[in-house]
Tab-separated table of C-alpha atoms in Angstrom:
chain	number	residue	atom	x	y	z
A	1	MET	CA	86.492	-11.385	-60.495
A	2	ASN	CA	83.175	-11.856	-62.647
A	3	ASP	CA	82.914	-10.346	-66.039
A	4	PHE	CA	80.890	-6.946	-65.817
A	5	SER	CA	79.773	-3.801	-67.667
A	6	PHE	CA	79.670	-0.653	-65.932
A	7	SER	CA	78.421	2.815	-67.221
A	8	MET	CA	77.844	5.868	-65.244
A	9	PRO	CA	76.273	8.387	-68.049
A	10	THR	CA	74.854	10.917	-65.166
A	11	GLN	CA	76.689	13.865	-64.889
A	12	VAL	CA	77.220	14.994	-61.349
A	13	VAL	CA	77.335	18.509	-60.466
A	14	PHE	CA	78.148	18.536	-57.010
A	15	GLY	CA	78.968	21.398	-54.341
A	16	ARG	CA	77.748	24.338	-52.473
A	17	GLY	CA	75.161	26.352	-54.496
A	18	VAL	CA	74.930	24.199	-57.570
A	19	THR	CA	71.087	24.419	-57.077
A	20	ALA	CA	71.208	27.628	-59.119
A	21	ARG	CA	73.063	26.152	-62.082
A	22	THR	CA	69.676	23.904	-62.653
A	23	GLY	CA	68.291	25.997	-65.214
A	24	ALA	CA	71.643	26.532	-67.123
A	25	GLU	CA	72.213	22.777	-66.934
A	26	LEU	CA	69.035	21.999	-68.691
A	27	ALA	CA	69.309	24.649	-71.326
A	28	SER	CA	72.784	23.741	-72.540
A	29	ARG	CA	71.334	20.154	-73.278
A	30	GLY	CA	68.635	21.885	-75.353
A	31	TYR	CA	65.700	21.082	-72.937
A	32	ALA	CA	62.656	23.727	-73.296
A	33	HIS	CA	60.035	22.531	-70.724
A	34	ALA	CA	60.547	20.784	-67.768
A	35	LEU	CA	58.002	18.658	-65.381
A	36	VAL	CA	58.976	19.560	-62.306
A	37	VAL	CA	58.325	16.581	-59.577
A	38	TYR	CA	58.697	17.262	-56.155
A	39	GLY	CA	57.342	15.839	-52.731
A	40	GLN	CA	54.822	17.011	-49.930
A	41	GLY	CA	56.074	20.161	-49.068
A	42	SER	CA	59.790	20.117	-47.541
A	43	VAL	CA	61.321	21.608	-50.901
A	44	VAL	CA	58.751	24.402	-50.915
A	45	ARG	CA	59.196	25.416	-46.983
A	46	THR	CA	62.970	25.573	-47.480
A	47	GLY	CA	63.039	27.301	-50.629
A	48	THR	CA	64.707	24.979	-52.647
A	49	LEU	CA	61.837	24.528	-55.211
A	50	GLY	CA	61.796	28.298	-55.370
A	51	ARG	CA	65.565	28.533	-56.160
A	52	VAL	CA	65.178	25.881	-58.924
A	53	LEU	CA	62.453	27.629	-60.465
A	54	ALA	CA	63.787	30.775	-60.665
A	55	SER	CA	67.030	29.075	-61.976
A	56	LEU	CA	64.785	27.757	-64.956
A	57	ASP	CA	63.121	31.116	-65.331
A	58	ALA	CA	66.585	32.581	-65.820
A	59	ALA	CA	67.805	30.119	-68.255
A	60	GLY	CA	64.552	30.485	-70.534
A	61	VAL	CA	63.182	26.783	-69.685
A	62	ALA	CA	59.605	26.694	-69.286
A	63	HIS	CA	58.086	24.371	-66.345
A	64	THR	CA	54.961	22.676	-65.204
A	65	GLU	CA	55.039	21.787	-61.460
A	66	PHE	CA	53.809	18.439	-60.229
A	67	GLY	CA	53.923	17.954	-56.489
A	68	GLY	CA	52.721	15.502	-54.335
A	69	ALA	CA	55.402	12.551	-54.384
A	70	ARG	CA	55.505	10.507	-51.080
A	71	PRO	CA	57.644	7.939	-49.649
A	72	ASN	CA	57.452	4.802	-51.067
A	73	PRO	CA	56.252	6.234	-54.417
A	74	SER	CA	52.754	5.624	-55.497
A	75	LEU	CA	51.931	4.131	-59.081
A	76	ALA	CA	48.645	6.313	-59.135
A	77	HIS	CA	50.876	9.471	-58.725
A	78	ALA	CA	53.158	8.536	-61.557
A	79	ARG	CA	50.166	7.993	-63.414
A	80	ASP	CA	48.792	11.341	-63.231
A	81	GLY	CA	52.337	12.733	-63.774
A	82	ILE	CA	52.413	10.685	-67.165
A	83	ALA	CA	49.064	12.498	-68.280
A	84	LEU	CA	50.504	15.796	-67.183
A	85	ALA	CA	53.929	15.509	-68.890
A	86	ARG	CA	51.934	14.729	-72.164
A	87	GLU	CA	49.574	17.518	-71.881
A	88	ALA	CA	52.486	19.938	-71.112
A	89	ALA	CA	54.649	18.671	-73.882
A	90	ALA	CA	57.335	18.278	-71.644
A	91	ASP	CA	60.709	17.322	-73.074
A	92	VAL	CA	62.374	16.598	-69.703
A	93	VAL	CA	61.439	15.292	-66.201
A	94	LEU	CA	63.149	17.166	-63.261
A	95	ALA	CA	62.749	15.886	-59.647
A	96	VAL	CA	63.407	18.206	-56.795
A	97	GLY	CA	63.971	16.008	-53.697
A	98	GLY	CA	65.043	12.474	-52.779
A	99	GLY	CA	64.553	8.909	-53.871
A	100	SER	CA	60.867	9.242	-53.883
A	101	ALA	CA	60.733	12.267	-56.139
A	102	ILE	CA	63.357	10.617	-58.589
A	103	ASP	CA	61.767	7.264	-58.780
A	104	THR	CA	58.410	9.089	-59.315
A	105	ALA	CA	60.036	11.166	-62.133
A	106	LYS	CA	61.523	7.927	-63.844
A	107	GLY	CA	58.156	6.280	-63.943
A	108	ILE	CA	56.734	9.221	-65.694
A	109	ALA	CA	59.882	9.441	-68.064
A	110	LEU	CA	59.273	5.766	-69.009
A	111	GLY	CA	55.722	5.917	-69.083
A	112	VAL	CA	55.196	8.868	-71.493
A	113	PRO	CA	55.779	7.179	-74.407
A	114	TYR	CA	54.259	3.903	-73.725
A	115	GLU	CA	50.982	3.119	-74.901
A	116	GLY	CA	49.656	0.760	-72.365
A	117	ASP	CA	49.695	1.367	-68.311
A	118	VAL	CA	53.259	2.090	-67.048
A	119	TRP	CA	52.607	-0.566	-64.471
A	120	ASP	CA	53.286	-3.232	-67.200
A	121	LEU	CA	56.848	-1.939	-67.334
A	122	TYR	CA	57.352	-2.701	-63.654
A	123	THR	CA	55.610	-6.131	-63.582
A	124	HIS	CA	57.895	-7.200	-66.683
A	125	ALA	CA	54.564	-7.605	-68.704
A	126	ALA	CA	56.376	-5.029	-71.216
A	127	ALA	CA	59.780	-3.642	-71.904
A	128	PRO	CA	60.626	-0.155	-71.575
A	129	VAL	CA	61.817	1.651	-74.991
A	130	ALA	CA	64.011	4.301	-75.474
A	131	ASP	CA	62.288	5.808	-78.375
A	132	GLY	CA	60.309	9.036	-76.863
A	133	LYS	CA	61.368	8.036	-73.367
A	134	LEU	CA	62.048	11.649	-71.489
A	135	PRO	CA	65.326	12.225	-69.900
A	136	VAL	CA	65.313	12.744	-66.146
A	137	ALA	CA	67.527	15.268	-64.320
A	138	CYS	CA	67.351	15.745	-60.543
A	139	VAL	CA	68.259	18.063	-57.687
A	140	LEU	CA	68.903	15.898	-54.754
A	141	THR	CA	67.939	16.857	-51.323
A	142	ILE	CA	67.925	13.651	-49.446
A	143	PRO	CA	70.726	11.176	-49.563
A	144	ALA	CA	69.354	7.675	-49.245
A	145	ALA	CA	67.890	6.118	-52.270
A	146	GLY	CA	71.002	6.632	-54.469
A	147	SER	CA	68.342	6.877	-57.598
A	148	GLU	CA	70.290	10.420	-58.584
A	149	ALA	CA	72.552	7.764	-60.683
A	150	SER	CA	71.021	4.225	-60.563
A	151	ALA	CA	69.370	2.340	-62.994
A	152	SER	CA	66.409	1.436	-60.455
A	153	SER	CA	63.182	2.800	-59.625
A	154	VAL	CA	60.486	1.692	-57.368
A	155	LEU	CA	56.517	2.330	-57.587
A	156	THR	CA	53.965	0.795	-55.066
A	157	ASP	CA	50.464	-0.038	-56.201
A	158	ASP	CA	48.311	0.941	-53.438
A	159	GLU	CA	45.384	-1.307	-54.597
A	160	THR	CA	47.339	-4.534	-54.502
A	161	LEU	CA	50.031	-3.517	-51.901
A	162	LEU	CA	52.627	-4.689	-54.554
A	163	LYS	CA	55.842	-2.756	-54.610
A	164	LYS	CA	57.695	-3.345	-57.903
A	165	GLY	CA	61.243	-2.423	-58.797
A	166	LEU	CA	62.439	-1.701	-62.537
A	167	SER	CA	66.092	-1.826	-63.270
A	168	THR	CA	66.976	-0.322	-66.783
A	169	GLU	CA	69.707	1.932	-67.984
A	170	LEU	CA	67.095	4.004	-69.129
A	171	ASN	CA	66.507	5.139	-65.547
A	172	ARG	CA	69.804	6.746	-65.222
A	173	PRO	CA	69.423	10.516	-65.077
A	174	VAL	CA	71.375	12.734	-67.456
A	175	VAL	CA	72.388	14.976	-64.748
A	176	ALA	CA	72.208	15.194	-60.833
A	177	LEU	CA	72.981	18.501	-59.184
A	178	MET	CA	74.125	17.856	-55.567
A	179	ASP	CA	74.354	20.467	-53.120
A	180	PRO	CA	75.249	19.076	-49.313
A	181	GLU	CA	73.763	22.358	-47.998
A	182	LEU	CA	70.358	21.192	-48.921
A	183	THR	CA	70.608	18.398	-46.349
A	184	PHE	CA	71.274	20.461	-43.440
A	185	THR	CA	67.640	20.743	-42.552
A	186	LEU	CA	66.781	17.023	-42.752
A	187	PRO	CA	65.697	15.589	-39.483
A	188	ALA	CA	67.732	13.430	-37.646
A	189	TYR	CA	65.800	10.405	-38.376
A	190	GLN	CA	65.457	11.054	-41.904
A	191	THR	CA	69.192	11.223	-41.908
A	192	ALA	CA	69.743	7.965	-40.138
A	193	ALA	CA	67.196	6.265	-42.477
A	194	GLY	CA	69.128	7.597	-45.437
A	195	VAL	CA	72.330	6.084	-43.991
A	196	THR	CA	70.932	2.705	-43.294
A	197	ASP	CA	69.676	2.547	-46.835
A	198	ILE	CA	73.092	3.418	-48.167
A	199	CYS	CA	74.831	0.776	-46.264
A	200	ALA	CA	72.173	-1.803	-47.412
A	201	HIS	CA	72.753	-0.997	-51.273
A	202	ILE	CA	76.453	-1.709	-50.325
A	203	LEU	CA	76.000	-4.815	-48.452
A	204	GLU	CA	73.371	-6.352	-50.620
A	205	ARG	CA	76.196	-6.123	-53.319
A	206	PHE	CA	78.757	-7.305	-50.995
A	207	PHE	CA	77.014	-10.360	-50.021
A	208	SER	CA	76.994	-12.133	-53.259
A	209	THR	CA	78.117	-15.816	-54.367
A	210	SER	CA	80.858	-14.398	-56.493
A	211	GLY	CA	83.966	-14.909	-53.686
A	212	PRO	CA	86.197	-12.402	-52.910
A	213	VAL	CA	86.790	-9.381	-55.242
A	214	PRO	CA	89.562	-7.179	-53.466
A	215	VAL	CA	89.342	-4.100	-55.259
A	216	THR	CA	85.238	-3.890	-54.961
A	217	ASP	CA	85.617	-5.451	-51.516
A	218	GLU	CA	87.846	-2.729	-50.151
A	219	LEU	CA	85.596	0.045	-51.931
A	220	ASP	CA	82.435	-1.391	-50.131
A	221	CYS	CA	83.829	-1.625	-46.713
A	222	GLY	CA	85.621	1.823	-47.044
A	223	LEU	CA	82.256	3.351	-47.798
A	224	ILE	CA	80.724	1.621	-44.745
A	225	ARG	CA	83.814	2.794	-42.695
A	226	SER	CA	83.264	6.325	-44.059
A	227	LEU	CA	79.610	6.064	-42.890
A	228	LEU	CA	80.472	4.787	-39.438
A	229	ASP	CA	82.464	8.015	-39.085
A	230	MET	CA	80.165	10.760	-41.083
A	231	ALA	CA	76.898	9.703	-40.025
A	232	PRO	CA	77.300	10.413	-35.903
A	233	ARG	CA	79.009	13.932	-37.005
A	234	ALA	CA	75.824	14.845	-39.348
A	235	ILE	CA	73.234	13.725	-36.574
A	236	GLU	CA	75.214	15.737	-33.873
A	237	ASP	CA	75.745	18.778	-36.038
A	238	PRO	CA	73.365	19.202	-38.890
A	239	LYS	CA	75.197	21.775	-40.417
A	240	ASP	CA	78.775	19.854	-40.590
A	241	TYR	CA	79.369	19.960	-44.380
A	242	ASP	CA	82.198	17.802	-44.768
A	243	ALA	CA	79.822	15.056	-43.015
A	244	ARG	CA	76.876	15.851	-45.115
A	245	ALA	CA	79.004	15.855	-48.132
A	246	ASN	CA	80.547	12.461	-47.446
A	247	ILE	CA	77.276	10.929	-46.891
A	248	MET	CA	75.596	12.291	-50.046
A	249	TRP	CA	78.755	11.255	-52.128
A	250	ALA	CA	78.364	7.745	-50.435
A	251	GLY	CA	74.821	7.505	-51.435
A	252	THR	CA	75.611	7.846	-55.006
A	253	LEU	CA	78.544	5.575	-55.036
A	254	ALA	CA	76.469	2.925	-53.277
A	255	HIS	CA	73.630	2.581	-55.778
A	256	ASN	CA	75.126	3.451	-59.361
A	257	ASP	CA	76.623	-0.108	-59.422
A	258	LEU	CA	80.060	0.604	-58.901
A	259	ALA	CA	80.029	-1.049	-55.495
A	260	GLY	CA	78.991	-4.329	-57.257
A	261	CYS	CA	81.514	-4.577	-60.167
A	262	GLY	CA	83.208	-8.127	-60.544
A	263	ARG	CA	80.384	-9.525	-58.141
A	264	GLY	CA	77.621	-10.197	-60.733
A	265	VAL	CA	76.549	-14.031	-61.126
A	266	ASP	CA	75.136	-15.107	-64.413
A	267	GLY	CA	75.349	-11.647	-66.011
A	268	GLY	CA	73.180	-10.254	-63.219
A	269	ARG	CA	73.413	-7.521	-60.654
A	270	ALA	CA	75.355	-8.190	-57.631
A	271	GLY	CA	73.729	-9.890	-54.723
A	272	GLY	CA	70.275	-11.371	-54.084
A	273	TRP	CA	68.798	-8.325	-52.498
A	274	GLU	CA	66.665	-10.483	-50.028
A	275	SER	CA	66.785	-7.657	-47.460
A	276	HIS	CA	65.397	-5.004	-49.693
A	277	GLY	CA	62.729	-7.553	-50.888
A	278	MET	CA	61.644	-8.227	-47.238
A	279	GLU	CA	61.475	-4.877	-46.365
A	280	HIS	CA	59.448	-3.654	-49.208
A	281	GLU	CA	56.628	-5.587	-48.010
A	282	LEU	CA	56.702	-3.757	-44.666
A	283	SER	CA	56.751	-0.258	-46.322
A	284	ALA	CA	54.306	-1.442	-49.267
A	285	HIS	CA	51.634	-2.394	-46.614
A	286	ASP	CA	52.287	0.657	-44.355
A	287	PRO	CA	53.676	3.672	-46.181
A	288	SER	CA	54.415	5.270	-43.018
A	289	ILE	CA	57.285	2.975	-42.562
A	290	ALA	CA	60.721	4.729	-43.699
A	291	HIS	CA	62.414	2.329	-45.954
A	292	GLY	CA	65.683	2.640	-44.337
A	293	ALA	CA	64.189	2.139	-40.810
A	294	GLY	CA	62.872	-1.149	-42.117
A	295	LEU	CA	66.025	-2.182	-43.657
A	296	ALA	CA	67.644	-1.248	-40.058
A	297	VAL	CA	65.495	-4.429	-38.655
A	298	ILE	CA	65.547	-6.589	-41.636
A	299	MET	CA	68.692	-6.604	-42.590
A	300	PRO	CA	70.524	-7.554	-39.449
A	301	ALA	CA	67.857	-10.262	-39.100
A	302	TRP	CA	68.507	-11.881	-42.459
A	303	MET	CA	72.218	-11.658	-41.524
A	304	ARG	CA	71.707	-13.933	-38.708
A	305	TYR	CA	69.940	-16.134	-40.411
A	306	VAL	CA	71.971	-17.058	-43.312
A	307	TRP	CA	75.567	-16.274	-42.297
A	308	ARG	CA	76.604	-20.009	-42.062
A	309	SER	CA	75.670	-20.322	-45.688
A	310	ASN	CA	79.073	-18.094	-46.600
A	311	PRO	CA	80.942	-17.500	-43.354
A	312	GLU	CA	83.797	-16.068	-45.110
A	313	ARG	CA	81.968	-12.844	-46.598
A	314	PHE	CA	80.975	-11.856	-42.908
A	315	LEU	CA	84.467	-12.335	-41.502
A	316	THR	CA	85.664	-10.088	-44.353
A	317	LEU	CA	83.301	-7.470	-43.518
A	318	GLY	CA	84.069	-7.776	-39.903
A	319	ALA	CA	87.690	-7.477	-40.361
A	320	ARG	CA	87.596	-4.576	-43.045
A	321	ALA	CA	84.859	-2.606	-41.605
A	322	PHE	CA	84.550	-3.219	-37.949
A	323	ASP	CA	88.216	-4.442	-36.951
A	324	ILE	CA	86.776	-7.783	-35.669
A	325	GLU	CA	88.919	-10.945	-36.078
A	326	PRO	CA	88.248	-14.582	-35.071
A	327	VAL	CA	91.457	-14.595	-33.263
A	328	ASP	CA	90.161	-11.745	-31.065
A	329	VAL	CA	87.714	-13.747	-29.958
A	330	VAL	CA	89.791	-16.836	-29.395
A	331	GLU	CA	92.132	-14.911	-27.144
A	332	ASP	CA	88.995	-13.406	-25.083
A	333	CYS	CA	87.537	-16.596	-24.843
A	334	ILE	CA	90.413	-19.413	-24.009
A	335	ASP	CA	88.035	-22.496	-24.361
A	336	ALA	CA	86.547	-21.178	-27.782
A	337	THR	CA	86.735	-23.665	-30.616
A	338	PRO	CA	87.961	-22.282	-34.211
A	339	GLU	CA	84.432	-22.619	-35.194
A	340	GLU	CA	82.893	-21.172	-32.183
A	341	ALA	CA	85.462	-18.067	-32.570
A	342	VAL	CA	83.824	-17.708	-36.474
A	343	GLU	CA	80.742	-17.868	-35.237
A	344	ASP	CA	81.274	-15.335	-32.554
A	345	ALA	CA	83.353	-12.921	-34.883
A	346	VAL	CA	80.231	-13.054	-37.418
A	347	LEU	CA	77.666	-12.362	-34.832
A	348	ALA	CA	79.754	-9.465	-33.235
A	349	THR	CA	79.877	-7.963	-36.839
A	350	VAL	CA	76.130	-8.293	-37.040
A	351	ASP	CA	75.456	-6.860	-33.657
A	352	GLU	CA	78.119	-3.751	-34.326
A	353	LEU	CA	76.242	-3.146	-37.514
A	354	GLN	CA	73.017	-3.061	-35.805
A	355	ALA	CA	74.283	-1.208	-32.905
A	356	PHE	CA	75.167	1.516	-35.719
A	357	PHE	CA	71.961	1.626	-36.966
A	358	CYS	CA	70.552	1.934	-33.320
A	359	SER	CA	72.803	4.579	-32.201
A	360	LEU	CA	71.505	7.146	-35.010
A	361	GLY	CA	67.898	6.522	-33.994
A	362	MET	CA	66.815	3.630	-35.938
A	363	PRO	CA	64.361	0.772	-34.786
A	364	ARG	CA	65.843	-2.453	-33.470
A	365	THR	CA	62.731	-4.560	-33.715
A	366	LEU	CA	59.447	-4.766	-36.194
A	367	GLY	CA	57.610	-3.896	-32.985
A	368	GLU	CA	58.980	-0.453	-32.909
A	369	LEU	CA	57.485	-0.126	-36.406
A	370	GLY	CA	54.252	-1.282	-35.211
A	371	VAL	CA	54.371	-4.442	-36.794
A	372	THR	CA	53.155	-7.902	-35.082
A	373	ALA	CA	53.021	-11.421	-35.621
A	374	ASP	CA	49.498	-11.123	-37.025
A	375	ASP	CA	50.626	-9.050	-39.957
A	376	ILE	CA	53.147	-11.630	-41.270
A	377	PRO	CA	50.908	-13.703	-42.962
A	378	ALA	CA	49.682	-10.825	-45.477
A	379	LEU	CA	53.556	-9.680	-45.876
A	380	LEU	CA	54.328	-13.351	-46.966
A	381	GLU	CA	51.599	-13.368	-49.591
A	382	THR	CA	52.816	-10.567	-51.272
A	383	LEU	CA	56.428	-11.386	-50.787
A	384	GLU	CA	55.629	-14.616	-52.706
A	385	LEU	CA	53.502	-12.503	-55.275
A	386	ASN	CA	56.788	-10.279	-56.057
A	387	LYS	CA	59.471	-12.976	-55.532
A	388	GLY	CA	58.182	-16.310	-56.223
A	389	ALA	CA	58.245	-19.237	-53.600
A	390	GLU	CA	62.036	-19.074	-53.335
A	391	PHE	CA	64.353	-16.157	-53.801
A	392	GLY	CA	67.678	-15.045	-52.729
A	393	GLN	CA	71.367	-15.795	-53.862
A	394	LEU	CA	73.677	-16.251	-50.792
A	395	GLN	CA	71.084	-18.750	-49.274
A	396	ARG	CA	67.903	-19.407	-51.263
A	397	LEU	CA	64.807	-18.452	-48.928
A	398	THR	CA	61.438	-20.379	-48.953
A	399	MET	CA	58.641	-18.527	-47.555
A	400	ASP	CA	59.152	-20.375	-44.404
A	401	ASP	CA	62.623	-18.960	-44.388
A	402	ALA	CA	61.065	-15.459	-44.732
A	403	ARG	CA	58.311	-16.268	-42.172
A	404	LYS	CA	61.362	-16.975	-39.539
A	405	ILE	CA	63.433	-14.130	-40.284
A	406	TYR	CA	60.213	-11.838	-39.778
A	407	GLU	CA	59.574	-13.477	-36.760
A	408	SER	CA	62.867	-13.189	-35.352
A	409	ALA	CA	62.924	-9.356	-35.991
A	410	LEU	CA	59.900	-8.892	-33.883
């Protein structure tokens, strides 16, 4: 187990009806004026925004609304939010929605005290500062991104098609209100994309080069097993509270860094985040591609390409999450060599994972997302701008490797 530092300063308020406590939670912390960031209509249609605003009014917390956050949140929109937060003299940014609203809120909160362009922080031309940075709070409506307790945020520059992530402890919300009943109205496709994203957050950390970390390995594989059980239930019965609650909590645990404790290399975060990097190019070039849907295609393709770099990691996942062992393959194929048994067990594990994604309604190929071979050069161009000529941890990937992975996913 490698050295690590773990802290989750976000207070989680979890359960039925906690949305009504939003105003009281902010007022108890001394906040007087909230910039309320939300998306493109669902929280309005379902009445969630109205209940949040009513709770702010009841607690005496003034508020300014800022709607329009979109999937794959926009840099331009965050810039507009920064200007509005300054004009309103907001002292807290309250996101009502999923990762898009929360990531937008984080960008606004970091950008308010910064005299330059907030994009400087995401390109690492400047470092975010705590002095004057606004706190972020959130009412979570879509379990997926894990942004409600993570140190991460992502914005996309529509002019350059660059999608950039920024990880800093300053990003962690002070409070996250999480009511699983708010997810009852999520469409099945959005639920499935969210579960896929949650799985990816776990697996990006699991596939590090740090070797076995038994406690963290069990946590990671236990989360995967829970999602295997709960996701089909939520798809079949959208009002299954226990299924929705477990998915929502898994989303938080998957991305608050607990799932990577002891796995970081050279003091960094666990894993190389290769699949996220390659998927970000898909959704940056076409914002209609749901992040989770892109990951459902890219992650299995990446796994099939790199597994020989560390077969033991894949065998551990297969055994603990899917009950797949090389010995089972040997017994089924008497003539198989041990090496063939390992390969078959690994590929069976990847197949099981992808079959799970597809069973929820996720795509199997990039073609299903409208991506063709002609799109790959443009994807590689921005991928190299974002990641450099080589990237990754489990196996260093060149742009030629990335091309082969994209092509294999078509």
